[in-house]
């Protein structure tokens, strides 16, 4: 059976997951977390994350195994790392991108690199996203990103 919407997020420090879960609640969507198999904590974890994103590495990940091919729409969320998508999101796309039907994209960031990140995700998916939204850490702190989530919902779900 085809489901309506799956939200798939990678999140190292919780921002992307918070926004993604809220979006899933808003839409009644299922949620899938991309987990690291190798820890990214501490300064070494931070440096490895920078390195892997800069050099387009595909680190080891795990998920609960939901099949994105069973969903009419897949919403993909990642933090921006070094002006790119987080490396674990690249691993997820490499593994699953051929299964996607329609996609919508969002990223969280300190403030720079959102456009490039979302463009590269769209490229890798090989599709024009229904919607794309970049949310800053300041907006997350202030809780002022609801308008963006509603825009994402309207653009991504209007024709489903
Ligand atoms: C390794 C690393 C690289 C980052 N690079 C950028 C960057 O290039 N531009 C930016 O605006 N924020 C950057 N950030 C900040 C994160 O994108 C931002 O804090 C995001 O909300 C974190 O999401 P998360 O809590 O879901 O992991 C970086 C964070 C990390 C850990």
PDB file of N, CA and C in Angstrom, residues 4-100:
ATOM      1  N   UNK A   4       1.335   8.176   2.485  1.00  0.00           N
ATOM      2  CA  UNK A   4       1.364   9.559   2.031  1.00  0.00           C
ATOM      3  C   UNK A   4       2.760  10.182   2.121  1.00  0.00           C
ATOM      4  N   UNK A   5       3.329  10.200   3.325  1.00  0.00           N
ATOM      5  CA  UNK A   5       4.549  11.009   3.506  1.00  0.00           C
ATOM      6  C   UNK A   5       5.478  10.394   4.552  1.00  0.00           C
ATOM      7  N   UNK A   6       6.774  10.365   4.203  1.00  0.00           N
ATOM      8  CA  UNK A   6       7.820   9.928   5.136  1.00  0.00           C
ATOM      9  C   UNK A   6       8.827  11.068   5.315  1.00  0.00           C
ATOM     10  N   UNK A   7       9.095  11.437   6.564  1.00  0.00           N
ATOM     11  CA  UNK A   7      10.117  12.441   6.868  1.00  0.00           C
ATOM     12  C   UNK A   7      11.385  11.696   7.290  1.00  0.00           C
ATOM     13  N   UNK A   8      12.499  11.959   6.599  1.00  0.00           N
ATOM     14  CA  UNK A   8      13.768  11.282   6.883  1.00  0.00           C
ATOM     15  C   UNK A   8      14.792  12.332   7.302  1.00  0.00           C
ATOM     16  N   UNK A   9      15.360  12.193   8.508  1.00  0.00           N
ATOM     17  CA  UNK A   9      16.297  13.205   8.993  1.00  0.00           C
ATOM     18  C   UNK A   9      17.589  12.595   9.503  1.00  0.00           C
ATOM     19  N   UNK A  10      18.674  13.305   9.243  1.00  0.00           N
ATOM     20  CA  UNK A  10      19.887  13.096  10.013  1.00  0.00           C
ATOM     21  C   UNK A  10      20.046  14.294  10.940  1.00  0.00           C
ATOM     22  N   UNK A  11      20.504  14.067  12.160  1.00  0.00           N
ATOM     23  CA  UNK A  11      20.683  15.168  13.105  1.00  0.00           C
ATOM     24  C   UNK A  11      21.779  14.803  14.087  1.00  0.00           C
ATOM     25  N   UNK A  12      22.822  15.633  14.173  1.00  0.00           N
ATOM     26  CA  UNK A  12      23.898  15.343  15.138  1.00  0.00           C
ATOM     27  C   UNK A  12      23.569  15.913  16.504  1.00  0.00           C
ATOM     28  N   UNK A  13      23.036  17.131  16.522  1.00  0.00           N
ATOM     29  CA  UNK A  13      22.801  17.765  17.822  1.00  0.00           C
ATOM     30  C   UNK A  13      21.331  18.093  18.076  1.00  0.00           C
ATOM     31  N   UNK A  14      20.431  17.536  17.268  1.00  0.00           N
ATOM     32  CA  UNK A  14      19.014  17.582  17.608  1.00  0.00           C
ATOM     33  C   UNK A  14      18.148  18.584  16.864  1.00  0.00           C
ATOM     34  N   UNK A  15      18.752  19.598  16.218  1.00  0.00           N
ATOM     35  CA  UNK A  15      17.924  20.625  15.564  1.00  0.00           C
ATOM     36  C   UNK A  15      17.083  20.054  14.428  1.00  0.00           C
ATOM     37  N   UNK A  16      17.755  19.344  13.527  1.00  0.00           N
ATOM     38  CA  UNK A  16      17.053  18.839  12.335  1.00  0.00           C
ATOM     39  C   UNK A  16      15.968  17.849  12.747  1.00  0.00           C
ATOM     40  N   UNK A  17      16.282  17.017  13.738  1.00  0.00           N
ATOM     41  CA  UNK A  17      15.297  16.028  14.194  1.00  0.00           C
ATOM     42  C   UNK A  17      14.095  16.720  14.830  1.00  0.00           C
ATOM     43  N   UNK A  18      14.343  17.788  15.590  1.00  0.00           N
ATOM     44  CA  UNK A  18      13.238  18.514  16.230  1.00  0.00           C
ATOM     45  C   UNK A  18      12.288  19.083  15.165  1.00  0.00           C
ATOM     46  N   UNK A  19      12.888  19.759  14.178  1.00  0.00           N
ATOM     47  CA  UNK A  19      12.073  20.357  13.108  1.00  0.00           C
ATOM     48  C   UNK A  19      11.365  19.254  12.315  1.00  0.00           C
ATOM     49  N   UNK A  20      12.098  18.182  12.014  1.00  0.00           N
ATOM     50  CA  UNK A  20      11.532  17.101  11.204  1.00  0.00           C
ATOM     51  C   UNK A  20      10.380  16.394  11.912  1.00  0.00           C
ATOM     52  N   UNK A  21      10.536  16.179  13.211  1.00  0.00           N
ATOM     53  CA  UNK A  21       9.453  15.508  13.959  1.00  0.00           C
ATOM     54  C   UNK A  21       8.227  16.405  14.043  1.00  0.00           C
ATOM     55  N   UNK A  22       8.484  17.695  14.195  1.00  0.00           N
ATOM     56  CA  UNK A  22       7.365  18.630  14.253  1.00  0.00           C
ATOM     57  C   UNK A  22       6.615  18.633  12.921  1.00  0.00           C
ATOM     58  N   UNK A  23       7.398  18.611  11.830  1.00  0.00           N
ATOM     59  CA  UNK A  23       6.777  18.592  10.509  1.00  0.00           C
ATOM     60  C   UNK A  23       5.973  17.297  10.321  1.00  0.00           C
ATOM     61  N   UNK A  24       6.540  16.181  10.776  1.00  0.00           N
ATOM     62  CA  UNK A  24       5.833  14.900  10.647  1.00  0.00           C
ATOM     63  C   UNK A  24       4.517  14.929  11.433  1.00  0.00           C
ATOM     64  N   UNK A  25       4.558  15.520  12.626  1.00  0.00           N
ATOM     65  CA  UNK A  25       3.325  15.643  13.424  1.00  0.00           C
ATOM     66  C   UNK A  25       2.287  16.494  12.712  1.00  0.00           C
ATOM     67  N   UNK A  26       2.782  17.597  12.128  1.00  0.00           N
ATOM     68  CA  UNK A  26       1.896  18.532  11.419  1.00  0.00           C
ATOM     69  C   UNK A  26       1.165  17.816  10.282  1.00  0.00           C
ATOM     70  N   UNK A  27       1.857  16.917   9.615  1.00  0.00           N
ATOM     71  CA  UNK A  27       1.318  16.280   8.404  1.00  0.00           C
ATOM     72  C   UNK A  27       0.798  14.876   8.637  1.00  0.00           C
ATOM     73  N   UNK A  28       0.947  14.359   9.845  1.00  0.00           N
ATOM     74  CA  UNK A  28       0.583  12.958  10.072  1.00  0.00           C
ATOM     75  C   UNK A  28       1.503  12.021   9.302  1.00  0.00           C
ATOM     76  N   UNK A  29       2.766  12.412   9.146  1.00  0.00           N
ATOM     77  CA  UNK A  29       3.715  11.604   8.366  1.00  0.00           C
ATOM     78  C   UNK A  29       4.463  10.626   9.264  1.00  0.00           C
ATOM     79  N   UNK A  30       5.044   9.589   8.662  1.00  0.00           N
ATOM     80  CA  UNK A  30       5.967   8.708   9.384  1.00  0.00           C
ATOM     81  C   UNK A  30       7.324   9.397   9.463  1.00  0.00           C
ATOM     82  N   UNK A  31       8.129   8.959  10.447  1.00  0.00           N
ATOM     83  CA  UNK A  31       9.440   9.583  10.661  1.00  0.00           C
ATOM     84  C   UNK A  31      10.516   8.509  10.656  1.00  0.00           C
ATOM     85  N   UNK A  32      11.604   8.787   9.956  1.00  0.00           N
ATOM     86  CA  UNK A  32      12.739   7.864   9.918  1.00  0.00           C
ATOM     87  C   UNK A  32      14.009   8.633  10.275  1.00  0.00           C
ATOM     88  N   UNK A  33      14.735   8.152  11.308  1.00  0.00           N
ATOM     89  CA  UNK A  33      16.000   8.788  11.686  1.00  0.00           C
ATOM     90  C   UNK A  33      17.153   8.036  11.021  1.00  0.00           C
ATOM     91  N   UNK A  34      18.099   8.809  10.491  1.00  0.00           N
ATOM     92  CA  UNK A  34      19.354   8.227  10.004  1.00  0.00           C
ATOM     93  C   UNK A  34      20.329   8.267  11.182  1.00  0.00           C
ATOM     94  N   UNK A  35      20.829   7.110  11.581  1.00  0.00           N
ATOM     95  CA  UNK A  35      21.752   7.056  12.724  1.00  0.00           C
ATOM     96  C   UNK A  35      23.172   6.767  12.257  1.00  0.00           C
ATOM     97  N   UNK A  36      24.134   7.339  12.991  1.00  0.00           N
ATOM     98  CA  UNK A  36      25.547   7.027  12.755  1.00  0.00           C
ATOM     99  C   UNK A  36      25.883   5.672  13.338  1.00  0.00           C
ATOM    100  N   UNK A  37      26.736   4.925  12.671  1.00  0.00           N
ATOM    101  CA  UNK A  37      27.269   3.716  13.292  1.00  0.00           C
ATOM    102  C   UNK A  37      28.535   4.038  14.079  1.00  0.00           C
ATOM    103  N   UNK A  38      29.209   5.147  13.694  1.00  0.00           N
ATOM    104  CA  UNK A  38      30.427   5.555  14.405  1.00  0.00           C
ATOM    105  C   UNK A  38      30.190   6.908  15.057  1.00  0.00           C
ATOM    106  N   UNK A  39      30.587   7.038  16.324  1.00  0.00           N
ATOM    107  CA  UNK A  39      30.271   8.239  17.098  1.00  0.00           C
ATOM    108  C   UNK A  39      30.890   9.508  16.499  1.00  0.00           C
ATOM    109  N   UNK A  40      30.149  10.613  16.591  1.00  0.00           N
ATOM    110  CA  UNK A  40      30.664  11.911  16.133  1.00  0.00           C
ATOM    111  C   UNK A  40      30.834  12.872  17.294  1.00  0.00           C
ATOM    112  N   UNK A  41      30.910  12.355  18.505  1.00  0.00           N
ATOM    113  CA  UNK A  41      30.986  13.258  19.656  1.00  0.00           C
ATOM    114  C   UNK A  41      32.401  13.816  19.800  1.00  0.00           C
ATOM    115  N   UNK A  42      32.483  14.940  20.486  1.00  0.00           N
ATOM    116  CA  UNK A  42      33.777  15.545  20.795  1.00  0.00           C
ATOM    117  C   UNK A  42      34.422  16.221  19.600  1.00  0.00           C
ATOM    118  N   UNK A  43      35.591  16.850  19.824  1.00  0.00           N
ATOM    119  CA  UNK A  43      36.285  17.596  18.772  1.00  0.00           C
ATOM    120  C   UNK A  43      36.694  16.713  17.591  1.00  0.00           C
ATOM    121  N   UNK A  44      37.083  15.483  17.861  1.00  0.00           N
ATOM    122  CA  UNK A  44      37.472  14.602  16.752  1.00  0.00           C
ATOM    123  C   UNK A  44      36.273  14.248  15.880  1.00  0.00           C
ATOM    124  N   UNK A  45      35.141  14.024  16.544  1.00  0.00           N
ATOM    125  CA  UNK A  45      33.910  13.739  15.803  1.00  0.00           C
ATOM    126  C   UNK A  45      33.513  14.925  14.933  1.00  0.00           C
ATOM    127  N   UNK A  46      33.706  16.122  15.465  1.00  0.00           N
ATOM    128  CA  UNK A  46      33.400  17.346  14.704  1.00  0.00           C
ATOM    129  C   UNK A  46      34.304  17.447  13.478  1.00  0.00           C
ATOM    130  N   UNK A  47      35.607  17.222  13.699  1.00  0.00           N
ATOM    131  CA  UNK A  47      36.562  17.325  12.583  1.00  0.00           C
ATOM    132  C   UNK A  47      36.281  16.267  11.516  1.00  0.00           C
ATOM    133  N   UNK A  48      35.967  15.055  11.972  1.00  0.00           N
ATOM    134  CA  UNK A  48      35.658  13.995  11.005  1.00  0.00           C
ATOM    135  C   UNK A  48      34.413  14.367  10.194  1.00  0.00           C
ATOM    136  N   UNK A  49      33.445  14.997  10.860  1.00  0.00           N
ATOM    137  CA  UNK A  49      32.224  15.406  10.167  1.00  0.00           C
ATOM    138  C   UNK A  49      32.540  16.442   9.096  1.00  0.00           C
ATOM    139  N   UNK A  50      33.370  17.414   9.444  1.00  0.00           N
ATOM    140  CA  UNK A  50      33.785  18.429   8.472  1.00  0.00           C
ATOM    141  C   UNK A  50      34.464  17.770   7.284  1.00  0.00           C
ATOM    142  N   UNK A  51      35.417  16.918   7.582  1.00  0.00           N
ATOM    143  CA  UNK A  51      36.204  16.247   6.550  1.00  0.00           C
ATOM    144  C   UNK A  51      35.288  15.434   5.620  1.00  0.00           C
ATOM    145  N   UNK A  52      34.390  14.659   6.231  1.00  0.00           N
ATOM    146  CA  UNK A  52      33.543  13.776   5.416  1.00  0.00           C
ATOM    147  C   UNK A  52      32.605  14.561   4.510  1.00  0.00           C
ATOM    148  N   UNK A  53      32.155  15.727   4.991  1.00  0.00           N
ATOM    149  CA  UNK A  53      31.249  16.503   4.154  1.00  0.00           C
ATOM    150  C   UNK A  53      32.008  17.216   3.041  1.00  0.00           C
ATOM    151  N   UNK A  54      33.162  17.781   3.402  1.00  0.00           N
ATOM    152  CA  UNK A  54      33.975  18.468   2.383  1.00  0.00           C
ATOM    153  C   UNK A  54      34.349  17.529   1.249  1.00  0.00           C
ATOM    154  N   UNK A  55      34.691  16.301   1.582  1.00  0.00           N
ATOM    155  CA  UNK A  55      35.194  15.366   0.576  1.00  0.00           C
ATOM    156  C   UNK A  55      34.153  14.337   0.128  1.00  0.00           C
ATOM    157  N   UNK A  56      32.870  14.667   0.418  1.00  0.00           N
ATOM    158  CA  UNK A  56      31.756  13.873  -0.117  1.00  0.00           C
ATOM    159  C   UNK A  56      31.862  12.385   0.219  1.00  0.00           C
ATOM    160  N   UNK A  57      32.252  12.100   1.453  1.00  0.00           N
ATOM    161  CA  UNK A  57      32.343  10.714   1.903  1.00  0.00           C
ATOM    162  C   UNK A  57      30.948  10.164   2.204  1.00  0.00           C
ATOM    163  N   UNK A  58      30.834   8.862   2.223  1.00  0.00           N
ATOM    164  CA  UNK A  58      29.565   8.211   2.572  1.00  0.00           C
ATOM    165  C   UNK A  58      29.792   7.296   3.780  1.00  0.00           C
ATOM    166  N   UNK A  59      29.706   7.868   4.985  1.00  0.00           N
ATOM    167  CA  UNK A  59      29.971   7.093   6.202  1.00  0.00           C
ATOM    168  C   UNK A  59      28.880   6.045   6.449  1.00  0.00           C
ATOM    169  N   UNK A  60      29.198   5.112   7.347  1.00  0.00           N
ATOM    170  CA  UNK A  60      28.254   4.033   7.659  1.00  0.00           C
ATOM    171  C   UNK A  60      27.072   4.580   8.454  1.00  0.00           C
ATOM    172  N   UNK A  61      25.866   4.176   8.057  1.00  0.00           N
ATOM    173  CA  UNK A  61      24.642   4.630   8.738  1.00  0.00           C
ATOM    174  C   UNK A  61      23.738   3.434   9.010  1.00  0.00           C
ATOM    175  N   UNK A  62      22.749   3.669   9.869  1.00  0.00           N
ATOM    176  CA  UNK A  62      21.667   2.685   9.988  1.00  0.00           C
ATOM    177  C   UNK A  62      20.345   3.441  10.089  1.00  0.00           C
ATOM    178  N   UNK A  63      19.265   2.754   9.713  1.00  0.00           N
ATOM    179  CA  UNK A  63      17.911   3.307   9.864  1.00  0.00           C
ATOM    180  C   UNK A  63      17.034   2.175  10.395  1.00  0.00           C
ATOM    181  N   UNK A  64      15.772   2.499  10.659  1.00  0.00           N
ATOM    182  CA  UNK A  64      14.870   1.431  11.118  1.00  0.00           C
ATOM    183  C   UNK A  64      14.383   0.603   9.935  1.00  0.00           C
ATOM    184  N   UNK A  65      14.732   1.025   8.707  1.00  0.00           N
ATOM    185  CA  UNK A  65      14.439   0.182   7.548  1.00  0.00           C
ATOM    186  C   UNK A  65      13.154   0.497   6.806  1.00  0.00           C
ATOM    187  N   UNK A  66      12.544   1.669   7.073  1.00  0.00           N
ATOM    188  CA  UNK A  66      11.343   2.034   6.305  1.00  0.00           C
ATOM    189  C   UNK A  66      11.730   2.203   4.831  1.00  0.00           C
ATOM    190  N   UNK A  67      10.853   1.753   3.944  1.00  0.00           N
ATOM    191  CA  UNK A  67      11.145   1.825   2.511  1.00  0.00           C
ATOM    192  C   UNK A  67      10.568   3.117   1.922  1.00  0.00           C
ATOM    193  N   UNK A  68      11.424   4.073   1.529  1.00  0.00           N
ATOM    194  CA  UNK A  68      10.894   5.337   1.003  1.00  0.00           C
ATOM    195  C   UNK A  68      10.089   5.138  -0.283  1.00  0.00           C
ATOM    196  N   UNK A  69      10.308   4.017  -0.950  1.00  0.00           N
ATOM    197  CA  UNK A  69       9.555   3.728  -2.167  1.00  0.00           C
ATOM    198  C   UNK A  69       8.078   3.479  -1.917  1.00  0.00           C
ATOM    199  N   UNK A  70       7.705   3.270  -0.653  1.00  0.00           N
ATOM    200  CA  UNK A  70       6.299   3.041  -0.319  1.00  0.00           C
ATOM    201  C   UNK A  70       5.567   4.333   0.019  1.00  0.00           C
ATOM    202  N   UNK A  71       6.250   5.476  -0.176  1.00  0.00           N
ATOM    203  CA  UNK A  71       5.649   6.773   0.187  1.00  0.00           C
ATOM    204  C   UNK A  71       5.541   7.673  -1.048  1.00  0.00           C
ATOM    205  N   UNK A  72       4.399   8.334  -1.181  1.00  0.00           N
ATOM    206  CA  UNK A  72       4.195   9.252  -2.308  1.00  0.00           C
ATOM    207  C   UNK A  72       5.173  10.423  -2.225  1.00  0.00           C
ATOM    208  N   UNK A  73       5.481  10.842  -1.000  1.00  0.00           N
ATOM    209  CA  UNK A  73       6.374  11.991  -0.796  1.00  0.00           C
ATOM    210  C   UNK A  73       7.392  11.654   0.293  1.00  0.00           C
ATOM    211  N   UNK A  74       8.654  11.947   0.012  1.00  0.00           N
ATOM    212  CA  UNK A  74       9.707  11.802   1.025  1.00  0.00           C
ATOM    213  C   UNK A  74      10.275  13.193   1.311  1.00  0.00           C
ATOM    214  N   UNK A  75      10.230  13.601   2.577  1.00  0.00           N
ATOM    215  CA  UNK A  75      10.784  14.891   2.998  1.00  0.00           C
ATOM    216  C   UNK A  75      12.128  14.608   3.666  1.00  0.00           C
ATOM    217  N   UNK A  76      13.198  15.193   3.110  1.00  0.00           N
ATOM    218  CA  UNK A  76      14.554  14.895   3.574  1.00  0.00           C
ATOM    219  C   UNK A  76      15.115  16.102   4.315  1.00  0.00           C
ATOM    220  N   UNK A  77      15.600  15.890   5.547  1.00  0.00           N
ATOM    221  CA  UNK A  77      16.141  16.989   6.342  1.00  0.00           C
ATOM    222  C   UNK A  77      17.564  16.702   6.793  1.00  0.00           C
ATOM    223  N   UNK A  78      18.433  17.708   6.639  1.00  0.00           N
ATOM    224  CA  UNK A  78      19.838  17.558   7.037  1.00  0.00           C
ATOM    225  C   UNK A  78      20.365  18.864   7.613  1.00  0.00           C
ATOM    226  N   UNK A  79      21.313  18.793   8.532  1.00  0.00           N
ATOM    227  CA  UNK A  79      22.066  20.015   8.862  1.00  0.00           C
ATOM    228  C   UNK A  79      23.049  20.332   7.734  1.00  0.00           C
ATOM    229  N   UNK A  80      23.454  21.607   7.638  1.00  0.00           N
ATOM    230  CA  UNK A  80      24.527  21.998   6.713  1.00  0.00           C
ATOM    231  C   UNK A  80      25.858  21.770   7.420  1.00  0.00           C
ATOM    232  N   UNK A  81      26.753  21.062   6.757  1.00  0.00           N
ATOM    233  CA  UNK A  81      28.115  20.854   7.266  1.00  0.00           C
ATOM    234  C   UNK A  81      29.088  21.338   6.200  1.00  0.00           C
ATOM    235  N   UNK A  82      29.922  22.300   6.564  1.00  0.00           N
ATOM    236  CA  UNK A  82      30.927  22.816   5.630  1.00  0.00           C
ATOM    237  C   UNK A  82      30.303  23.166   4.278  1.00  0.00           C
ATOM    238  N   UNK A  83      29.133  23.798   4.325  1.00  0.00           N
ATOM    239  CA  UNK A  83      28.483  24.235   3.093  1.00  0.00           C
ATOM    240  C   UNK A  83      27.873  23.121   2.272  1.00  0.00           C
ATOM    241  N   UNK A  84      27.823  21.914   2.830  1.00  0.00           N
ATOM    242  CA  UNK A  84      27.288  20.738   2.136  1.00  0.00           C
ATOM    243  C   UNK A  84      26.232  20.062   2.999  1.00  0.00           C
ATOM    244  N   UNK A  85      25.582  19.055   2.424  1.00  0.00           N
ATOM    245  CA  UNK A  85      24.721  18.213   3.274  1.00  0.00           C
ATOM    246  C   UNK A  85      25.603  17.434   4.250  1.00  0.00           C
ATOM    247  N   UNK A  86      25.041  17.072   5.405  1.00  0.00           N
ATOM    248  CA  UNK A  86      25.781  16.220   6.343  1.00  0.00           C
ATOM    249  C   UNK A  86      26.086  14.893   5.647  1.00  0.00           C
ATOM    250  N   UNK A  87      27.289  14.392   5.886  1.00  0.00           N
ATOM    251  CA  UNK A  87      27.736  13.190   5.174  1.00  0.00           C
ATOM    252  C   UNK A  87      26.774  11.995   5.326  1.00  0.00           C
ATOM    253  N   UNK A  88      26.174  11.771   6.498  1.00  0.00           N
ATOM    254  CA  UNK A  88      25.256  10.625   6.601  1.00  0.00           C
ATOM    255  C   UNK A  88      24.036  10.754   5.684  1.00  0.00           C
ATOM    256  N   UNK A  89      23.600  11.984   5.396  1.00  0.00           N
ATOM    257  CA  UNK A  89      22.499  12.162   4.439  1.00  0.00           C
ATOM    258  C   UNK A  89      22.955  11.729   3.044  1.00  0.00           C
ATOM    259  N   UNK A  90      24.205  12.014   2.707  1.00  0.00           N
ATOM    260  CA  UNK A  90      24.734  11.571   1.406  1.00  0.00           C
ATOM    261  C   UNK A  90      24.694  10.034   1.323  1.00  0.00           C
ATOM    262  N   UNK A  91      25.045   9.375   2.430  1.00  0.00           N
ATOM    263  CA  UNK A  91      24.984   7.903   2.452  1.00  0.00           C
ATOM    264  C   UNK A  91      23.551   7.421   2.217  1.00  0.00           C
ATOM    265  N   UNK A  92      22.607   8.096   2.892  1.00  0.00           N
ATOM    266  CA  UNK A  92      21.198   7.689   2.752  1.00  0.00           C
ATOM    267  C   UNK A  92      20.730   7.869   1.305  1.00  0.00           C
ATOM    268  N   UNK A  93      21.088   9.012   0.701  1.00  0.00           N
ATOM    269  CA  UNK A  93      20.647   9.270  -0.677  1.00  0.00           C
ATOM    270  C   UNK A  93      21.251   8.248  -1.635  1.00  0.00           C
ATOM    271  N   UNK A  94      22.529   7.929  -1.416  1.00  0.00           N
ATOM    272  CA  UNK A  94      23.181   6.951  -2.293  1.00  0.00           C
ATOM    273  C   UNK A  94      22.442   5.617  -2.240  1.00  0.00           C
ATOM    274  N   UNK A  95      21.975   5.278  -1.052  1.00  0.00           N
ATOM    275  CA  UNK A  95      21.340   3.980  -0.865  1.00  0.00           C
ATOM    276  C   UNK A  95      19.909   3.950  -1.382  1.00  0.00           C
ATOM    277  N   UNK A  96      19.193   5.077  -1.265  1.00  0.00           N
ATOM    278  CA  UNK A  96      17.736   5.033  -1.468  1.00  0.00           C
ATOM    279  C   UNK A  96      17.202   5.896  -2.598  1.00  0.00           C
ATOM    280  N   UNK A  97      18.033   6.730  -3.210  1.00  0.00           N
ATOM    281  CA  UNK A  97      17.476   7.772  -4.088  1.00  0.00           C
ATOM    282  C   UNK A  97      16.671   7.212  -5.257  1.00  0.00           C
ATOM    283  N   UNK A  98      16.990   6.008  -5.705  1.00  0.00           N
ATOM    284  CA  UNK A  98      16.261   5.460  -6.846  1.00  0.00           C
ATOM    285  C   UNK A  98      14.857   5.018  -6.467  1.00  0.00           C
ATOM    286  N   UNK A  99      14.583   4.983  -5.161  1.00  0.00           N
ATOM    287  CA  UNK A  99      13.253   4.554  -4.698  1.00  0.00           C
ATOM    288  C   UNK A  99      12.280   5.730  -4.533  1.00  0.00           C
ATOM    289  N   UNK A 100      12.804   6.964  -4.568  1.00  0.00           N
ATOM    290  CA  UNK A 100      11.943   8.113  -4.256  1.00  0.00           C
ATOM    291  C   UNK A 100      10.915   8.362  -5.365  1.00  0.00           C
TER     292      UNK A 100
END
